[in-house]
Short mmCIF file of C-alpha atoms in Angstrom, two decimals:
data_model
loop_
_atom_site.label_atom_id
_atom_site.label_comp_id
_atom_site.label_asym_id
_atom_site.label_seq_id
_atom_site.Cartn_x
_atom_site.Cartn_y
_atom_site.Cartn_z
CA MET Z 1 15.51 29.90 82.42
CA ASP Z 2 13.21 29.64 85.27
CA PRO Z 3 15.08 29.47 88.32
CA ASN Z 4 12.91 26.54 89.72
CA HIS Z 5 14.23 24.34 86.94
CA VAL Z 6 17.97 24.93 87.57
CA GLN Z 7 19.53 21.56 88.54
CA HIS Z 8 20.43 22.25 92.64
CA GLN Z 9 23.99 21.05 93.65
CA PRO Z 10 23.42 18.03 95.80
CA ASN Z 11 24.86 17.66 99.28
CA ASP Z 12 28.47 16.30 99.84
CA ASN Z 13 28.73 12.95 98.54
CA PRO Z 14 28.37 10.65 101.54
CA GLY Z 15 30.23 7.41 99.76
CA PHE Z 16 29.21 4.04 99.46
CA GLY Z 17 25.42 3.82 101.08
CA VAL Z 18 22.16 2.00 100.64
CA ARG Z 19 21.81 3.37 96.96
CA HIS Z 20 24.79 1.25 95.97
CA LYS Z 21 23.44 -1.81 97.81
CA GLN Z 22 20.18 -1.24 95.75
CA ALA Z 23 22.10 -0.92 92.68
CA ILE Z 24 23.78 -4.36 93.53
CA MET Z 25 20.46 -6.17 94.11
CA ALA Z 26 19.18 -4.53 90.88
CA PHE Z 27 22.34 -5.77 88.97
CA PHE Z 28 21.94 -9.29 90.52
CA ALA Z 29 18.08 -9.06 89.35
CA GLN Z 30 19.60 -8.58 85.72
CA ILE Z 31 22.24 -11.15 85.89
CA VAL Z 32 19.17 -13.82 87.18
CA ALA Z 33 17.06 -12.55 84.29
CA TYR Z 34 19.08 -12.80 81.68
CA SER Z 35 20.61 -16.01 82.53
CA MET Z 36 16.99 -17.57 82.28
CA ARG Z 37 16.32 -15.49 79.00
CA VAL Z 38 19.52 -16.71 77.07
CA ASN Z 39 19.58 -20.28 78.83
CA LEU Z 40 17.70 -21.74 75.87
CA SER Z 41 20.29 -20.39 73.09
CA VAL Z 42 23.06 -22.66 74.22
CA ALA Z 43 20.55 -25.32 75.45
CA ILE Z 44 18.88 -25.82 72.17
CA VAL Z 45 21.86 -26.94 70.42
CA ALA Z 46 22.08 -29.68 72.86
CA MET Z 47 18.40 -30.63 72.82
CA THR Z 48 17.99 -30.85 69.16
CA ASP Z 49 22.03 -32.65 68.95
CA ASN Z 50 22.61 -35.08 71.66
CA SER Z 51 26.04 -35.91 70.16
CA SER Z 52 27.88 -34.36 72.82
CA ASN Z 53 25.69 -36.32 75.87
CA PRO Z 54 23.90 -39.03 74.00
CA ASN Z 55 22.62 -39.94 77.85
CA PHE Z 56 19.93 -37.51 77.17
CA PRO Z 57 17.14 -37.45 74.57
CA GLU Z 58 17.17 -35.13 71.35
CA LEU Z 59 14.09 -33.09 70.24
CA ASN Z 60 13.45 -33.12 66.73
CA TRP Z 61 13.25 -29.33 65.97
CA ASP Z 62 14.18 -28.23 62.45
CA PRO Z 63 15.86 -24.38 62.10
CA ALA Z 64 12.47 -22.70 61.56
CA THR Z 65 10.69 -24.32 64.67
CA LYS Z 66 13.88 -23.72 66.75
CA GLY Z 67 13.77 -19.95 65.33
CA THR Z 68 10.19 -19.76 66.40
CA ILE Z 69 10.67 -21.17 69.81
CA LEU Z 70 13.53 -18.97 70.55
CA SER Z 71 11.66 -15.80 69.67
CA SER Z 72 8.65 -17.19 71.92
CA PHE Z 73 10.05 -15.55 74.74
CA PHE Z 74 9.51 -11.77 73.47
CA TRP Z 75 5.87 -12.74 72.58
CA GLY Z 76 5.01 -12.54 76.36
CA TYR Z 77 7.99 -9.98 76.82
CA MET Z 78 6.23 -7.19 75.16
CA ILE Z 79 2.74 -7.60 76.51
CA THR Z 80 3.36 -6.70 79.92
CA GLN Z 81 6.09 -3.97 79.69
CA ILE Z 82 3.41 -0.78 79.54
CA PRO Z 83 1.36 -2.05 82.29
CA ALA Z 84 4.64 -2.96 84.23
CA GLY Z 85 5.97 0.53 84.05
CA ASN Z 86 2.50 1.82 85.24
CA ILE Z 87 2.36 -0.47 88.20
CA ALA Z 88 5.98 -0.12 89.23
CA ARG Z 89 5.29 3.96 89.61
CA ILE Z 90 2.04 3.33 91.27
CA TYR Z 91 2.96 0.70 93.82
CA GLY Z 92 6.54 0.69 93.39
CA PRO Z 93 9.14 -1.60 91.83
CA LYS Z 94 9.86 -4.06 94.74
CA PRO Z 95 6.63 -6.36 94.70
CA LEU Z 96 6.61 -6.55 90.94
CA LEU Z 97 10.56 -7.41 90.78
CA PHE Z 98 9.73 -9.97 93.73
CA GLY Z 99 6.80 -11.58 92.04
CA SER Z 100 8.06 -11.74 88.55
CA LEU Z 101 11.48 -13.40 89.03
CA LEU Z 102 10.23 -15.76 91.78
CA LEU Z 103 7.37 -16.98 89.14
CA CYS Z 104 9.66 -17.00 86.30
CA GLY Z 105 12.60 -19.00 88.28
CA ILE Z 106 9.40 -21.80 88.95
CA ILE Z 107 8.63 -22.10 85.38
CA THR Z 108 12.38 -22.28 84.32
CA ILE Z 109 12.79 -25.10 86.60
CA LEU Z 110 9.89 -26.90 85.03
CA THR Z 111 11.16 -26.40 81.54
CA PRO Z 112 12.73 -29.93 81.24
CA LEU Z 113 9.81 -31.50 82.03
CA ILE Z 114 7.93 -29.29 79.62
CA ALA Z 115 9.91 -30.14 76.74
CA LEU Z 116 10.28 -33.85 77.36
CA LYS Z 117 6.43 -34.12 78.02
CA THR Z 118 4.65 -32.18 75.66
CA GLY Z 119 4.79 -30.70 72.23
CA TRP Z 120 6.92 -27.78 71.07
CA LEU Z 121 3.69 -25.71 70.84
CA ILE Z 122 3.42 -25.82 74.50
CA PHE Z 123 7.10 -25.50 75.26
CA CYS Z 124 6.60 -21.79 73.38
CA PHE Z 125 3.77 -21.26 75.66
CA SER Z 126 6.10 -21.74 78.80
CA ARG Z 127 8.44 -19.38 77.45
CA VAL Z 128 5.75 -17.10 76.48
CA LEU Z 129 4.71 -16.91 80.52
CA GLN Z 130 8.67 -16.53 81.27
CA GLY Z 131 8.74 -13.51 78.84
CA MET Z 132 5.38 -11.88 80.70
CA PHE Z 133 7.10 -11.86 83.93
CA GLN Z 134 10.39 -10.86 82.99
CA GLY Z 135 8.54 -8.28 80.79
CA CYS Z 136 8.18 -6.59 84.31
CA VAL Z 137 11.87 -6.26 85.08
CA TYR Z 138 13.00 -3.25 83.12
CA PRO Z 139 10.27 -0.96 83.83
CA SER Z 140 10.87 -1.76 87.33
CA VAL Z 141 14.29 -1.38 87.43
CA ASN Z 142 14.05 1.88 85.54
CA THR Z 143 11.71 3.13 88.16
CA LEU Z 144 14.30 1.99 90.96
CA LEU Z 145 16.70 3.93 89.50
CA ALA Z 146 14.66 7.13 89.08
CA LYS Z 147 14.43 7.17 92.75
CA TRP Z 148 17.81 6.13 93.54
CA ALA Z 149 20.61 7.37 91.18
CA PRO Z 150 22.02 10.81 91.45
CA PRO Z 151 22.52 12.83 88.06
CA THR Z 152 26.29 12.68 89.14
CA GLU Z 153 26.60 9.10 89.49
CA LYS Z 154 23.72 8.35 86.86
CA SER Z 155 26.21 6.88 84.14
CA ARG Z 156 28.20 4.47 86.75
CA ILE Z 157 24.82 3.28 88.55
CA PHE Z 158 22.91 2.66 85.26
CA SER Z 159 25.78 1.08 83.37
CA PHE Z 160 26.70 -0.93 86.41
CA VAL Z 161 23.17 -2.31 86.91
CA PHE Z 162 22.18 -2.90 83.13
CA SER Z 163 25.68 -4.53 82.73
CA GLY Z 164 24.01 -6.96 85.03
CA THR Z 165 22.45 -8.17 81.42
CA GLN Z 166 25.84 -8.97 80.16
CA ALA Z 167 27.10 -10.51 83.23
CA GLY Z 168 23.75 -12.73 83.23
CA THR Z 169 24.55 -13.59 79.53
CA VAL Z 170 28.27 -14.48 80.02
CA LEU Z 171 27.42 -16.60 83.01
CA ALA Z 172 24.41 -18.56 81.12
CA LEU Z 173 26.40 -18.89 77.88
CA PHE Z 174 29.69 -20.01 79.87
CA ILE Z 175 28.22 -22.64 82.02
CA SER Z 176 25.58 -23.85 79.70
CA GLY Z 177 27.90 -25.38 77.47
CA TYR Z 178 29.49 -27.15 80.55
CA LEU Z 179 26.50 -28.30 82.19
CA ALA Z 180 24.95 -29.66 78.80
CA SER Z 181 27.63 -32.29 78.51
CA SER Z 182 27.94 -33.05 82.14
CA ALA Z 183 26.04 -35.51 84.21
CA GLY Z 184 23.26 -33.48 84.59
CA GLY Z 185 22.78 -32.71 80.81
CA TRP Z 186 20.90 -29.71 79.06
CA PRO Z 187 18.04 -30.20 81.79
CA SER Z 188 20.62 -29.10 84.50
CA ILE Z 189 20.86 -25.70 82.72
CA PHE Z 190 17.15 -24.99 83.63
CA TYR Z 191 17.29 -26.14 87.19
CA ILE Z 192 20.40 -23.74 87.89
CA THR Z 193 19.46 -20.77 86.13
CA GLY Z 194 15.71 -21.09 87.62
CA SER Z 195 17.31 -21.72 91.26
CA GLY Z 196 19.23 -18.67 91.08
CA SER Z 197 16.11 -16.70 90.56
CA ILE Z 198 14.24 -17.98 93.38
CA VAL Z 199 16.98 -17.36 95.68
CA TRP Z 200 17.51 -13.63 94.46
CA ALA Z 201 13.78 -13.06 94.74
CA ILE Z 202 13.46 -14.43 98.57
CA LEU Z 203 16.98 -11.93 99.13
CA TRP Z 204 14.99 -8.87 97.57
CA LEU Z 205 12.10 -9.43 99.89
CA TRP Z 206 14.29 -8.81 102.53
CA LEU Z 207 16.92 -6.08 101.20
CA GLY Z 208 14.83 -4.14 98.35
CA SER Z 209 13.27 -0.95 98.69
CA ASN Z 210 11.22 1.29 96.44
CA SER Z 211 12.81 4.53 97.24
CA PRO Z 212 15.00 6.41 99.84
CA ASP Z 213 11.65 7.71 101.45
CA ASN Z 214 10.78 4.34 102.78
CA HIS Z 215 13.90 2.82 103.21
CA PRO Z 216 13.93 1.72 106.88
CA THR Z 217 17.99 2.09 107.81
CA ILE Z 218 19.18 4.88 105.11
CA SER Z 219 21.09 7.91 106.90
CA ASP Z 220 19.45 11.19 106.55
CA GLU Z 221 22.91 12.39 104.98
CA GLU Z 222 22.54 10.18 102.10
CA LYS Z 223 18.56 10.43 101.79
CA ASP Z 224 19.05 14.14 101.52
CA TYR Z 225 22.07 13.76 99.15
CA ILE Z 226 19.83 11.62 96.76
CA ILE Z 227 16.69 13.58 97.36
CA SER Z 228 18.28 16.94 96.86
CA SER Z 229 19.77 16.04 93.25
CA LEU Z 230 16.28 14.23 91.62
CA LEU Z 231 15.11 18.08 91.13
CA ASN Z 232 12.79 16.77 88.13
CA SER Z 233 11.53 13.37 90.10
CA SER Z 234 8.70 13.98 92.22
CA SER Z 235 8.03 12.32 95.65
CA ASN Z 236 4.30 11.99 94.51
CA ALA Z 237 4.88 10.26 91.19
CA ASN Z 238 2.50 7.66 92.04
CA ASP Z 239 -0.36 10.17 92.12
CA LEU Z 240 0.55 11.90 89.01
CA LYS Z 241 -1.97 11.49 86.02
CA THR Z 242 -0.49 9.78 83.07
CA PRO Z 243 -0.28 12.13 80.18
CA TRP Z 244 -0.78 9.28 77.52
CA LYS Z 245 -1.60 11.93 74.73
CA GLU Z 246 1.48 13.87 75.37
CA ILE Z 247 3.68 10.91 75.72
CA ALA Z 248 2.21 9.33 72.33
CA THR Z 249 2.87 12.64 70.39
CA SER Z 250 6.76 13.20 71.56
CA VAL Z 251 8.96 13.29 69.13
CA PRO Z 252 12.03 12.65 71.45
CA LEU Z 253 10.20 9.20 72.71
CA TRP Z 254 9.33 8.08 68.94
CA ALA Z 255 12.85 8.59 68.22
CA LEU Z 256 13.84 6.64 71.34
CA LEU Z 257 11.58 3.91 70.33
CA ILE Z 258 12.99 3.53 66.57
CA THR Z 259 16.67 3.52 68.22
CA HIS Z 260 15.23 0.79 70.80
CA CYS Z 261 14.12 -1.31 67.69
CA GLY Z 262 17.15 -1.04 65.72
CA GLN Z 263 19.11 -2.12 69.11
CA ASN Z 264 17.05 -5.18 70.04
CA TRP Z 265 17.00 -6.50 66.28
CA GLY Z 266 20.70 -6.29 65.98
CA PHE Z 267 21.58 -7.36 69.69
CA TRP Z 268 18.89 -10.08 69.76
CA THR Z 269 19.89 -11.75 66.25
CA LEU Z 270 23.30 -12.29 67.56
CA LEU Z 271 22.56 -13.36 71.27
CA THR Z 272 19.86 -15.94 70.46
CA LEU Z 273 21.62 -17.17 67.07
CA MET Z 274 25.17 -16.72 67.97
CA PRO Z 275 26.01 -20.48 69.76
CA SER Z 276 24.14 -21.75 66.56
CA TYR Z 277 26.54 -19.95 64.36
CA MET Z 278 29.49 -20.98 66.37
CA SER Z 279 28.24 -24.57 66.34
CA HIS Z 280 27.44 -25.04 62.91
CA ALA Z 281 29.19 -22.42 60.76
CA LEU Z 282 32.34 -22.46 62.39
CA GLY Z 283 32.40 -25.88 64.02
CA PHE Z 284 32.86 -25.53 67.57
CA ASP Z 285 31.93 -27.90 70.04
CA ILE Z 286 29.48 -27.56 72.75
CA LYS Z 287 32.10 -26.65 75.41
CA SER Z 288 33.97 -24.24 73.35
CA ASN Z 289 30.66 -23.03 71.68
CA GLY Z 290 29.22 -21.87 75.35
CA LEU Z 291 32.99 -20.34 76.11
CA LEU Z 292 33.37 -18.24 72.67
CA SER Z 293 29.68 -17.25 72.98
CA SER Z 294 30.14 -15.79 76.00
CA LEU Z 295 33.50 -13.93 75.00
CA PRO Z 296 31.65 -11.14 73.71
CA TYR Z 297 29.43 -10.20 76.36
CA LEU Z 298 32.04 -10.54 79.04
CA SER Z 299 34.15 -8.10 76.86
CA MET Z 300 30.92 -5.78 76.64
CA PHE Z 301 30.61 -6.22 80.53
CA VAL Z 302 34.11 -4.99 81.09
CA LEU Z 303 33.67 -2.16 78.84
CA SER Z 304 30.59 -0.79 79.79
CA ILE Z 305 31.66 -0.68 83.39
CA VAL Z 306 35.17 1.25 82.60
CA LEU Z 307 33.52 3.79 79.97
CA SER Z 308 30.90 4.34 82.66
CA TRP Z 309 33.41 6.27 84.86
CA LEU Z 310 34.67 8.13 81.71
CA GLY Z 311 30.79 9.19 81.00
CA ASP Z 312 30.15 10.60 84.53
CA TYR Z 313 33.68 12.38 84.44
CA LEU Z 314 32.62 14.36 81.32
CA THR Z 315 29.03 14.94 82.83
CA VAL Z 316 30.37 16.21 86.15
CA LYS Z 317 33.28 18.38 84.53
CA LYS Z 318 30.68 19.86 81.97
CA ILE Z 319 33.22 18.62 79.10
CA LEU Z 320 30.12 17.90 77.14
CA PRO Z 321 26.79 18.56 77.40
CA ILE Z 322 24.57 15.61 77.87
CA SER Z 323 22.89 15.47 74.42
CA ILE Z 324 26.33 15.40 72.88
CA ALA Z 325 27.44 12.73 75.34
CA ARG Z 326 24.28 10.63 74.88
CA LYS Z 327 24.63 10.68 70.66
CA MET Z 328 28.23 10.12 70.91
CA TRP Z 329 27.99 6.97 73.03
CA ASN Z 330 25.38 5.43 71.08
CA SER Z 331 27.23 6.05 67.90
CA ILE Z 332 29.86 4.28 69.07
CA ALA Z 333 27.65 1.40 70.07
CA PHE Z 334 25.33 1.38 66.86
CA TRP Z 335 27.74 2.33 64.15
CA GLY Z 336 30.96 0.96 65.49
CA GLY Z 337 28.90 -2.35 65.78
CA ALA Z 338 27.41 -2.19 62.46
CA VAL Z 339 31.20 -1.40 60.63
CA ALA Z 340 32.34 -4.65 62.55
CA LEU Z 341 28.96 -6.64 61.37
CA VAL Z 342 29.80 -5.76 57.84
CA PHE Z 343 33.09 -6.87 58.10
CA LEU Z 344 32.02 -10.29 59.96
CA ALA Z 345 29.88 -10.55 56.72
CA MET Z 346 32.81 -10.01 54.60
CA TYR Z 347 35.28 -11.83 56.21
CA GLY Z 348 33.50 -14.41 58.47
CA SER Z 349 34.68 -17.46 56.90
CA ASN Z 350 38.04 -17.26 59.09
CA VAL Z 351 37.37 -18.66 62.37
CA VAL Z 352 39.75 -16.20 64.38
CA VAL Z 353 38.45 -13.21 62.22
CA ALA Z 354 34.60 -13.98 62.91
CA VAL Z 355 35.40 -14.26 66.37
CA THR Z 356 37.26 -11.28 66.84
CA LEU Z 357 34.57 -9.34 64.82
CA LEU Z 358 31.87 -10.59 67.05
CA THR Z 359 33.55 -9.78 70.06
CA ILE Z 360 34.43 -6.18 68.71
CA SER Z 361 30.50 -5.67 67.46
CA VAL Z 362 28.80 -6.66 70.97
CA ALA Z 363 31.86 -5.15 72.88
CA LEU Z 364 31.06 -1.85 71.86
CA ASN Z 365 27.36 -2.21 72.25
CA GLY Z 366 28.00 -1.66 76.21
CA THR Z 367 28.02 2.02 75.40
CA VAL Z 368 24.17 2.00 75.07
CA TYR Z 369 23.95 2.31 78.78
CA MET Z 370 25.14 5.93 78.59
CA GLY Z 371 23.36 6.14 75.27
CA TYR Z 372 19.80 5.88 74.38
CA LEU Z 373 19.13 3.40 77.44
CA CYS Z 374 19.58 6.50 79.79
CA ASN Z 375 17.27 8.66 77.68
CA HIS Z 376 14.22 7.61 79.49
CA LEU Z 377 15.44 9.13 82.69
CA ASP Z 378 16.30 12.27 80.78
CA LEU Z 379 13.18 12.87 79.26
CA SER Z 380 10.69 12.08 82.18
CA PRO Z 381 12.35 10.96 85.56
CA ASN Z 382 8.65 10.65 87.12
CA PHE Z 383 7.26 8.35 83.89
CA ALA Z 384 10.58 6.61 83.41
CA GLY Z 385 9.51 3.30 83.90
CA LEU Z 386 6.57 3.66 82.02
CA LEU Z 387 8.51 4.93 78.89
CA MET Z 388 10.90 2.00 79.34
CA GLY Z 389 8.05 -0.20 78.92
CA ILE Z 390 6.80 1.73 76.08
CA THR Z 391 10.01 1.56 73.94
CA ASN Z 392 11.06 -1.88 75.20
CA GLY Z 393 7.96 -3.42 74.80
CA PHE Z 394 7.23 -2.25 71.20
CA ALA Z 395 10.81 -2.84 70.29
CA ASN Z 396 10.64 -6.36 71.18
CA VAL Z 397 8.56 -7.21 68.23
CA THR Z 398 11.89 -6.73 66.32
CA SER Z 399 13.16 -9.25 69.08
CA ILE Z 400 10.68 -11.32 67.74
CA LEU Z 401 11.21 -11.06 64.31
CA ALA Z 402 14.70 -10.98 63.98
CA PRO Z 403 15.24 -14.63 65.03
CA ILE Z 404 12.24 -15.77 62.95
CA VAL Z 405 13.37 -13.91 59.92
CA ALA Z 406 16.94 -15.14 60.32
CA GLY Z 407 15.53 -18.86 60.66
CA PHE Z 408 13.81 -18.48 57.23
CA ILE Z 409 17.09 -16.80 55.59
CA VAL Z 410 19.59 -19.59 57.27
CA ASN Z 411 17.95 -22.90 56.19
CA ASP Z 412 21.50 -24.61 56.07
CA GLU Z 413 23.18 -23.52 59.23
CA SER Z 414 26.57 -24.41 57.92
CA ASN Z 415 25.93 -21.93 55.02
CA ILE Z 416 28.57 -18.94 55.53
CA ALA Z 417 26.80 -17.08 52.81
CA GLN Z 418 23.45 -17.21 54.55
CA TRP Z 419 24.72 -16.26 57.73
CA ARG Z 420 26.15 -13.08 55.92
CA ILE Z 421 22.78 -11.79 54.73
CA VAL Z 422 21.58 -11.86 58.30
CA PHE Z 423 24.80 -9.87 59.43
CA TYR Z 424 24.29 -7.53 56.54
CA ILE Z 425 20.63 -7.10 57.79
CA SER Z 426 21.78 -6.34 61.01
CA ALA Z 427 24.35 -3.70 60.26
CA LEU Z 428 22.02 -1.81 58.25
CA VAL Z 429 19.39 -1.83 61.12
CA PHE Z 430 21.96 -0.43 63.55
CA PHE Z 431 22.79 2.35 60.98
CA LEU Z 432 19.45 3.64 60.49
CA GLY Z 433 18.51 3.13 64.38
CA ASN Z 434 21.19 5.80 65.22
CA SER Z 435 20.80 7.92 62.79
CA ILE Z 436 17.22 8.71 63.84
CA PHE Z 437 18.62 9.29 67.56
CA ILE Z 438 20.99 11.59 66.42
CA LEU Z 439 18.70 13.32 64.23
CA PHE Z 440 15.74 13.31 66.45
CA GLY Z 441 16.67 12.53 69.78
CA SER Z 442 16.66 14.99 73.07
CA THR Z 443 17.87 15.07 76.39
CA GLU Z 444 15.48 17.45 77.52
CA VAL Z 445 13.07 17.07 80.29
CA GLN Z 446 9.61 17.17 78.93
CA TYR Z 447 6.94 19.37 80.03
CA TRP Z 448 4.86 16.35 80.88
CA ASN Z 449 7.00 15.21 83.22
CA GLU Z 450 4.85 17.13 85.89
CA PRO Z 451 1.12 17.00 84.13
CA ARG Z 452 -0.06 19.32 86.62
CA LYS Z 453 2.18 22.12 85.69
CA LYS Z 454 2.16 23.99 82.00
CA GLN Z 455 5.42 25.23 81.86
CA GLY Z 456 7.89 24.69 78.85
CA MET Z 457 10.42 22.00 78.66
CA TYR Z 458 13.28 22.30 81.58
CA LYS Z 459 16.77 22.24 80.28
CA GLN Z 460 19.45 19.78 81.15
CA ASP Z 461 21.88 20.97 79.08
CA LYS Z 462 23.86 23.95 80.03
#
């Protein structure tokens, strides 16, 4: 192995520092983003059935229309993924995160007015716009972490930041049920979540930074610690020519893309439709619905944080090669979740069993943060944001299709047999997606990570 490609030992860990403050801000970015993304999952139940709060109008949307509305966010979301990855690399993630979450917050606040004063098609368009702005978030955060997360802390920082998606989901699902039945009604769901995003954007403008190199107050000790550990992350990544051909023909990236598609199908089927399943198939009222729908994501949040420490321990102590660790964690998430969904399909008519199995399936999914979701940084630290944009963008085709397919399968939302088909399909997709990752996935830094060089692949595994 070329000695230039051996991972350098970083300087002594300086403890809590600016990198953790950036991670905390990125964590809250995910919270506000996901609270705006999933707020409609509970709100649409109250918007189309005002029995829990008759003081607010009811919208006449049938199940197929609701499936289309719930998927419309992803139409816009997939459009901006790849451009956002490139823009974040060239100009930095800070301005992109600021603008996207500020504008998304404003549209969210306007959502009740749009729903009540226009038709469902205009409402869909507003969700498309929100999706376009939020399409900038994942690529920007990935670009940010590529500059701020040392390898020995990657699992913890990455899991913590992206567990914000679960925290945002839990928060939105939990409070939405209560807000919908409160004096503010279902419109207050959008007012609260949209305002949170605007507040975050203002704070980020003050506290955020693209990288250690341009942070005004970071200590030299911490800066050296971070930069010396990121051997394959170039300080001039914004000047590198994008190796489009090499990226498009990369087998590990294709495996990662297919895996991401499998994740999005199963995960978003549950996330967008669980409140409807809880309400109509299991018979929970709107308050209990929000609480129980949030329980699986709270479990996922806790499990991802706890296991991320174990993930970094296995890496630092070299107990498992990185490639084995990535595929192990991914298998727990995908195959474990698939087994739980199969049992849910078989025994989902029992309320306690159904809630338990839904919680297990979603909670196990928390290990994806140490699985495929870290793999973009493994393959190419310099183009991590772009790779996330590519896989997340195309994978959101399945985020669009899954609720629509489920909406056509479940034409009677109280029919357990129809929900059973949805769960079987999701389990199969989870199984196939992880199988591809195990067979063709890789943790090797790809040669095109530095396009000016012509060396072979760098090795991360020791």
